[in-house]
Short mmCIF file of C-alpha atoms in Angstrom, two decimals:
data_model
loop_
_atom_site.label_atom_id
_atom_site.label_comp_id
_atom_site.label_asym_id
_atom_site.label_seq_id
_atom_site.Cartn_x
_atom_site.Cartn_y
_atom_site.Cartn_z
CA GLU A 156 12.27 -22.45 20.47
CA HIS A 157 11.85 -19.26 18.55
CA GLY A 158 8.89 -20.90 16.36
CA LYS A 159 11.81 -23.97 15.70
CA VAL A 160 11.33 -27.63 16.42
CA VAL A 161 14.95 -28.41 18.40
CA TYR A 162 15.78 -31.75 19.70
CA TYR A 163 17.78 -32.89 22.23
CA SER A 164 18.78 -35.93 24.23
CA LEU A 165 17.42 -36.95 27.80
CA ASN A 166 20.52 -39.09 28.15
CA MET A 167 18.26 -42.16 29.41
CA ARG A 168 18.14 -45.53 28.20
CA ASP A 169 15.06 -46.39 30.23
CA LEU A 170 11.95 -45.53 28.16
CA VAL A 171 9.90 -45.39 31.16
CA ARG A 172 11.95 -42.87 32.95
CA ALA A 173 12.40 -40.79 29.76
CA GLN A 174 8.64 -40.54 29.23
CA ARG A 175 7.99 -39.47 32.83
CA ARG A 176 10.82 -36.97 32.44
CA LEU A 177 9.19 -35.60 29.10
CA LEU A 178 6.11 -35.16 31.10
CA GLU A 179 7.87 -33.32 33.82
CA ILE A 180 8.88 -30.92 30.93
CA VAL A 181 5.98 -30.49 29.33
CA LYS A 182 4.18 -29.30 32.56
CA ALA A 183 7.06 -27.05 33.34
CA LYS A 184 6.33 -25.36 30.10
CA GLU A 185 2.49 -25.64 30.36
CA ALA A 186 3.07 -23.46 33.75
CA HIS A 187 5.00 -20.62 32.02
CA ARG A 188 2.48 -20.27 29.28
CA VAL A 189 1.13 -16.52 29.02
CA GLU A 190 -2.33 -16.54 28.28
CA LYS A 191 -3.67 -13.27 26.40
CA SER A 192 -6.93 -12.46 25.15
CA VAL A 193 -7.39 -11.64 21.46
CA ALA A 194 -8.85 -8.49 22.52
CA VAL A 195 -6.12 -7.20 25.06
CA ALA A 196 -3.49 -8.44 22.60
CA ALA A 197 -4.97 -6.17 19.96
CA GLN A 198 -5.18 -3.17 21.90
CA SER A 199 -1.38 -3.66 22.92
CA PHE A 200 -0.55 -3.99 19.20
CA LEU A 201 -2.33 -0.87 18.45
CA ALA A 202 -0.36 1.00 21.07
CA HIS A 203 2.46 -0.07 20.03
CA LYS A 204 1.82 0.78 16.25
CA GLY A 205 1.11 4.53 18.14
CA ASN A 206 3.64 6.09 15.85
CA LYS A 207 1.95 5.25 12.42
CA SER A 208 -0.22 7.80 10.84
CA SER A 209 -3.60 8.02 11.99
CA GLU A 210 -4.86 6.38 8.61
CA THR A 211 -2.85 3.70 9.28
CA ILE A 212 -4.07 3.08 12.53
CA ARG A 213 -7.58 3.33 11.49
CA LYS A 214 -7.00 0.37 9.02
CA TYR A 215 -5.44 -1.58 11.80
CA LYS A 216 -8.32 -1.05 14.13
CA ARG A 217 -10.80 -2.31 11.39
CA ASN A 218 -8.97 -5.29 10.43
CA LEU A 219 -8.45 -6.14 13.89
CA LYS A 220 -11.73 -5.57 14.81
CA LEU A 221 -12.93 -7.88 12.41
CA LEU A 222 -10.63 -10.63 13.81
CA THR A 223 -11.51 -10.01 17.68
CA ASP A 224 -15.64 -10.01 16.42
CA TYR A 225 -15.00 -13.49 14.58
CA CYS A 226 -12.98 -15.08 17.78
CA GLU A 227 -15.71 -13.84 20.05
CA ARG A 228 -18.49 -15.38 18.04
CA ALA A 229 -16.56 -18.46 17.70
CA ARG A 230 -15.43 -18.65 21.44
CA ILE A 231 -12.17 -18.17 21.00
CA ALA A 232 -10.59 -16.34 23.89
CA ASN A 233 -7.09 -16.49 23.68
CA VAL A 234 -4.49 -15.86 21.09
CA ARG A 235 -2.99 -18.72 21.80
CA ASP A 236 -5.72 -20.70 20.47
CA VAL A 237 -6.30 -18.83 16.93
CA SER A 238 -5.06 -22.02 14.95
CA VAL A 239 -4.63 -22.13 10.90
CA GLU A 240 -8.05 -24.40 11.06
CA ALA A 241 -9.59 -21.88 13.63
CA LEU A 242 -9.12 -19.06 10.93
CA ASP A 243 -10.66 -20.93 8.08
CA PRO A 244 -14.12 -19.75 8.45
CA PHE A 245 -12.97 -16.37 9.23
CA VAL A 246 -11.02 -16.46 5.61
CA GLN A 247 -14.21 -17.90 3.86
CA GLN A 248 -16.45 -14.87 5.20
CA HIS A 249 -13.97 -12.33 4.18
CA ARG A 250 -11.87 -13.56 1.30
CA ARG A 251 -12.18 -11.61 -1.71
CA ALA A 252 -9.82 -11.00 -4.91
CA SER A 253 -8.88 -7.49 -4.03
CA ALA A 254 -6.06 -5.11 -2.68
CA GLY A 255 -8.22 -4.48 0.42
CA TRP A 256 -8.00 -8.28 1.38
CA SER A 257 -4.40 -8.34 0.73
CA LYS A 258 -3.93 -5.72 2.68
CA THR A 259 -5.94 -7.38 5.72
CA ILE A 260 -3.85 -10.36 5.61
CA GLU A 261 -0.37 -8.12 5.75
CA HIS A 262 -1.94 -6.54 9.26
CA LEU A 263 -3.15 -10.34 10.48
CA ARG A 264 0.60 -11.41 9.91
CA SER A 265 2.09 -8.18 11.56
CA PHE A 266 -0.19 -8.72 14.68
CA PHE A 267 0.62 -12.47 15.18
CA LYS A 268 4.07 -11.71 14.58
CA TYR A 269 4.11 -9.09 17.43
CA CYS A 270 2.18 -11.88 19.55
CA MET A 271 4.52 -14.26 18.97
CA ALA A 272 7.82 -12.45 19.85
CA ARG A 273 6.04 -12.10 23.33
CA LYS A 274 4.93 -15.78 23.69
CA TRP A 275 1.72 -15.19 23.69
CA CYS A 276 1.45 -17.71 20.66
CA GLU A 277 3.86 -20.46 18.91
CA GLU A 278 2.47 -19.99 15.43
CA ASN A 279 1.83 -17.22 13.01
CA PRO A 280 -1.71 -18.83 11.44
CA ALA A 281 -1.92 -16.07 9.26
CA ILE A 282 0.93 -17.10 7.29
CA GLU A 283 -0.80 -19.87 5.95
CA ILE A 284 -3.53 -17.28 4.39
CA GLU A 285 -2.75 -17.09 0.55
CA HIS A 286 -2.95 -13.54 -0.96
CA PRO A 287 -5.69 -12.99 -3.65
CA ASP A 288 -4.89 -13.42 -7.17
CA ILE A 289 -6.03 -9.81 -8.33
CA PRO A 290 -6.92 -9.83 -12.14
CA GLU A 291 -5.53 -7.52 -14.39
CA SER A 292 -8.76 -5.34 -14.76
CA ASP A 293 -8.94 -4.38 -11.23
CA ASP A 294 -5.18 -3.02 -11.17
CA ILE A 295 -4.76 0.65 -11.41
CA VAL A 296 -4.05 2.07 -14.71
CA PRO A 297 -2.28 5.20 -15.09
CA TYR A 298 -4.05 8.05 -16.98
CA THR A 299 -3.03 8.79 -20.45
CA ARG A 300 -2.10 12.54 -21.33
CA GLN A 301 -5.58 13.08 -23.17
CA GLU A 302 -7.28 11.92 -19.91
CA VAL A 303 -4.99 14.40 -17.73
CA THR A 304 -5.92 17.38 -19.86
CA ARG A 305 -9.45 16.55 -19.67
CA ILE A 306 -9.09 16.29 -15.94
CA ILE A 307 -7.12 19.54 -15.62
CA SER A 308 -9.98 21.65 -18.20
CA ALA A 309 -12.70 20.64 -15.96
CA CYS A 310 -11.20 22.41 -12.69
CA ASP A 311 -12.35 25.68 -14.67
CA SER A 312 -15.86 24.20 -14.78
CA VAL A 313 -16.19 22.91 -11.04
CA GLY A 314 -18.29 24.88 -8.32
CA ARG A 315 -19.91 28.15 -8.18
CA ALA A 316 -17.23 30.28 -7.63
CA SER A 317 -13.27 30.46 -8.37
CA TYR A 318 -12.67 29.27 -4.70
CA GLU A 319 -13.48 25.70 -5.49
CA ARG A 320 -11.96 25.87 -8.91
CA ARG A 321 -8.56 27.42 -7.90
CA ARG A 322 -8.17 24.85 -5.23
CA ALA A 323 -9.27 22.16 -7.55
CA ARG A 324 -6.54 22.89 -9.78
CA ALA A 325 -3.94 23.45 -7.37
CA MET A 326 -4.74 19.88 -6.24
CA ILE A 327 -4.57 18.22 -9.55
CA MET A 328 -1.32 19.95 -10.55
CA LEU A 329 0.06 18.67 -7.14
CA LEU A 330 -0.98 15.02 -7.55
CA ARG A 331 0.08 15.08 -11.23
CA PHE A 332 3.16 16.59 -11.05
CA THR A 333 4.77 15.51 -7.62
CA GLY A 334 3.16 11.98 -6.82
CA ILE A 335 2.19 12.72 -3.69
CA ARG A 336 -0.76 11.28 -1.86
CA ILE A 337 -4.07 12.95 -1.31
CA SER A 338 -3.48 12.96 2.60
CA ASP A 339 -0.03 14.99 1.89
CA VAL A 340 -1.82 17.48 -0.54
CA VAL A 341 -4.56 18.50 2.19
CA THR A 342 -2.04 18.95 4.73
CA LEU A 343 0.40 21.22 2.75
CA SER A 344 1.92 24.53 4.51
CA ARG A 345 3.56 27.28 3.17
CA GLU A 346 6.47 25.96 5.35
CA HIS A 347 6.84 22.86 3.45
CA VAL A 348 7.49 25.11 0.24
CA VAL A 349 11.56 25.90 0.61
CA ARG A 350 12.99 27.93 -2.42
CA GLY A 351 11.02 26.20 -5.02
CA TYR A 352 10.96 22.37 -3.58
CA LEU A 353 8.20 20.71 -1.73
CA VAL A 354 9.90 19.35 1.62
CA LYS A 355 7.74 17.33 3.79
CA ARG A 356 7.43 14.45 5.76
CA ALA A 357 5.02 12.12 4.09
CA ILE A 358 1.72 11.63 6.41
CA LYS A 359 1.63 7.88 5.88
CA ASN A 360 4.96 6.70 6.39
CA LYS A 361 7.01 9.74 7.81
CA ALA A 362 9.15 9.51 4.63
CA LEU A 363 10.94 12.56 3.71
CA LEU A 364 9.97 14.10 0.43
CA ARG A 365 11.69 16.65 -1.51
CA ILE A 366 10.70 17.23 -5.03
CA GLU A 367 11.28 20.39 -7.19
CA LEU A 368 8.21 22.41 -8.01
CA SER A 369 7.31 23.68 -11.45
CA PRO A 370 6.63 27.42 -11.75
CA LEU A 371 3.12 26.43 -13.15
CA ILE A 372 2.60 24.65 -9.62
CA LEU A 373 4.09 27.76 -7.54
CA GLN A 374 1.63 29.97 -9.26
CA ALA A 375 -1.44 27.73 -8.60
CA LEU A 376 -0.36 27.68 -5.12
CA GLU A 377 -0.01 31.41 -5.15
CA ASN A 378 -3.19 32.28 -6.24
CA LEU A 379 -4.95 29.86 -4.05
CA PRO A 380 -7.77 31.58 -1.74
CA HIS A 381 -7.11 31.51 1.83
CA PRO A 382 -9.16 28.15 3.11
CA ARG A 383 -12.44 29.21 4.74
CA THR A 384 -12.83 28.84 8.35
CA ALA A 385 -9.16 28.91 8.78
CA PRO A 386 -7.40 31.25 11.56
CA ALA A 387 -6.22 34.62 9.67
CA ASP A 388 -2.73 33.53 10.45
CA SER A 389 -2.96 30.14 9.34
CA LYS A 390 0.03 28.59 6.84
CA MET A 391 -1.97 26.09 5.46
CA TYR A 392 -2.75 26.12 1.52
CA PHE A 393 -6.15 23.66 1.80
CA ALA A 394 -6.91 22.86 5.41
CA ALA A 395 -9.08 24.32 7.99
CA ASN A 396 -9.97 22.57 10.92
CA GLY A 397 -10.85 18.95 11.51
CA THR A 398 -9.30 15.61 11.39
CA LEU A 399 -7.31 14.39 8.46
CA ARG A 400 -9.97 12.12 7.45
CA SER A 401 -12.51 14.61 7.33
CA LEU A 402 -9.72 16.88 5.14
CA VAL A 403 -9.46 13.89 2.77
CA LYS A 404 -12.89 13.50 2.57
CA GLY A 405 -13.58 16.97 1.62
CA ALA A 406 -11.02 17.02 -1.03
CA GLU A 407 -11.89 13.82 -2.44
CA ARG A 408 -15.82 15.31 -2.66
CA LEU A 409 -14.14 18.35 -4.38
CA LEU A 410 -12.07 16.34 -7.06
CA GLY A 411 -15.20 13.74 -7.54
CA SER A 412 -16.96 16.86 -9.08
CA VAL A 413 -13.93 17.66 -11.40
CA PHE A 414 -13.61 14.04 -12.65
CA LYS A 415 -17.39 13.72 -13.04
CA ILE A 416 -17.09 16.75 -15.66
CA SER A 417 -14.00 15.49 -17.36
CA LYS A 418 -15.97 12.18 -17.84
CA VAL A 419 -12.79 10.37 -17.45
CA GLN A 420 -13.98 6.63 -16.69
CA GLY A 421 -12.62 5.47 -12.95
CA ALA A 422 -10.79 8.49 -12.05
CA PHE A 423 -9.79 8.92 -8.52
CA PRO A 424 -6.62 10.86 -6.63
CA HIS A 425 -4.41 7.89 -6.14
CA ARG A 426 -4.62 7.15 -10.01
CA PHE A 427 -2.20 10.41 -10.36
CA ARG A 428 0.52 8.60 -8.36
CA HIS A 429 0.66 5.68 -10.34
CA THR A 430 0.62 7.84 -13.54
CA PHE A 431 3.58 9.95 -11.98
CA ALA A 432 5.82 6.47 -11.32
CA SER A 433 4.91 4.75 -14.53
CA GLU A 434 5.71 7.72 -16.82
CA LEU A 435 9.13 8.46 -15.10
CA LEU A 436 10.15 4.82 -15.12
CA ALA A 437 9.03 4.56 -18.94
CA LYS A 438 10.89 7.54 -19.72
CA GLY A 439 13.62 5.51 -18.71
CA GLU A 440 14.31 6.66 -15.05
CA ARG A 441 15.92 4.51 -12.75
CA ILE A 442 13.56 2.57 -10.27
CA GLU A 443 15.83 4.01 -7.25
CA VAL A 444 15.17 7.87 -8.16
CA VAL A 445 11.33 6.99 -8.53
CA ALA A 446 11.01 5.14 -5.09
CA ASP A 447 13.05 8.30 -3.64
CA LEU A 448 10.68 10.98 -5.04
CA LEU A 449 7.55 8.71 -3.96
CA GLY A 450 8.87 7.99 -0.48
CA ASP A 451 8.34 4.26 -1.03
CA SER A 452 10.89 1.32 -1.19
CA VAL A 453 12.18 0.19 -4.73
CA GLU A 454 10.31 -3.13 -3.91
CA VAL A 455 6.97 -1.19 -3.71
CA VAL A 456 7.50 0.71 -6.58
CA ARG A 457 8.26 -2.37 -8.78
CA ARG A 458 5.38 -4.20 -7.64
CA HIS A 459 2.72 -1.40 -7.43
CA TYR A 460 3.67 1.27 -9.87
CA ARG A 461 5.37 -0.27 -12.98
CA LYS A 462 2.64 -0.19 -15.16
CA TRP A 463 1.80 -0.39 -19.03
CA MET A 464 2.20 3.15 -20.53
CA GLU A 465 3.04 3.80 -24.30
CA GLU A 466 6.47 4.46 -23.67
CA TRP A 467 6.97 1.54 -21.65
CA GLN A 468 5.60 -0.61 -24.46
CA GLU A 469 7.73 1.18 -27.12
CA LYS A 470 11.17 0.00 -25.23
CA LYS A 471 9.82 -3.40 -25.05
CA ASP A 472 8.97 -3.14 -28.63
CA LYS A 473 12.29 -2.17 -29.61
CA ALA A 474 14.06 -4.88 -27.57
CA THR A 475 12.14 -7.42 -29.59
CA ARG A 476 13.02 -5.92 -32.64
CA LYS A 477 16.65 -6.61 -32.09
CA LEU A 478 15.65 -10.47 -32.24
CA HIS A 479 14.22 -9.54 -35.70
CA GLN A 480 16.97 -7.64 -37.08
CA GLU A 481 19.86 -10.78 -35.82
CA CYS A 482 17.40 -13.29 -37.27
CA PRO A 483 15.70 -11.57 -40.71
CA ALA A 484 14.44 -15.38 -42.08
CA GLN A 485 11.15 -15.11 -43.80
CA SER A 486 8.52 -17.81 -43.46
CA THR A 487 9.25 -19.02 -46.82
CA ASP A 488 13.06 -19.63 -45.96
CA ILE A 489 11.68 -21.67 -42.47
CA ARG A 490 9.70 -23.78 -44.85
CA GLN A 491 12.31 -24.37 -47.14
CA ALA A 492 14.83 -25.47 -44.61
CA SER A 493 12.38 -27.94 -43.27
CA ARG A 494 12.05 -29.69 -46.68
CA GLU A 495 15.43 -29.94 -46.62
CA VAL A 496 15.94 -31.49 -43.39
CA ASN A 497 13.22 -34.01 -44.25
#
């Protein structure tokens, strides 16, 4: 019942009669079982998630296609037949120590949870898939102040005309000082700038963002050229025509050129979000405030965005120095105390 084992008495003393009654119960339960193919269940799940952003839906589709293709090759027809053991080859084939595999696990768990709620299966086999231990070197590291300066300076050298340079600078300024995602940058409209504030629903999770914009950012937006191929009455700052994915890819190509000129190793747009959050936390800002600015939960911020920074290390050093002040014993004092004990 609801994934739990429930024991109850048949009120019988005769073992033969009890076994016969148990067989009747099992047959009745089998008769009410709903058989749902993996492919059909996946389509139903995607329709259920239709209110998510297009990029999130794309990732769900990609991960569920991996599952449905595997089940087809393994001749697993129904969701009910996808057991923990049946998923082992799938896990061995796709497992890797990366955040992408961790996200795949989350999507599979969500899919089987959806199926369990509709009685299409009795268990969630993805629960047994362990999240990878991602090495520290693979974690996203915030930019240093010097790296940010180099990136902003590189905006003045990108492209052949001021069109690309002004767009690049405005994008970098938004990413650096608001912490928004690249998808929210490329979909930014003049309607989203209200009395010096960026007020916008995040593309990814629909969270309401309300962030004060500095005069430098407002000036960079004011200096932006009208997007090429966009209608004359368009209020968009960066976007013209195209899907969200194509707009993001176009912005990533432009910023990729900036990062190449800056010679900052491992630079990419999302690192600015980590820099924004980590720097605020290192300066002592409450994690609830940072989470609200990012449009994420406190748990997500604590897990992904509280990274090492110079200010954060200084706070930790200050904390450990309190112990040094309370216990100023020197190594010679410790050796002397040891001789006295002996």
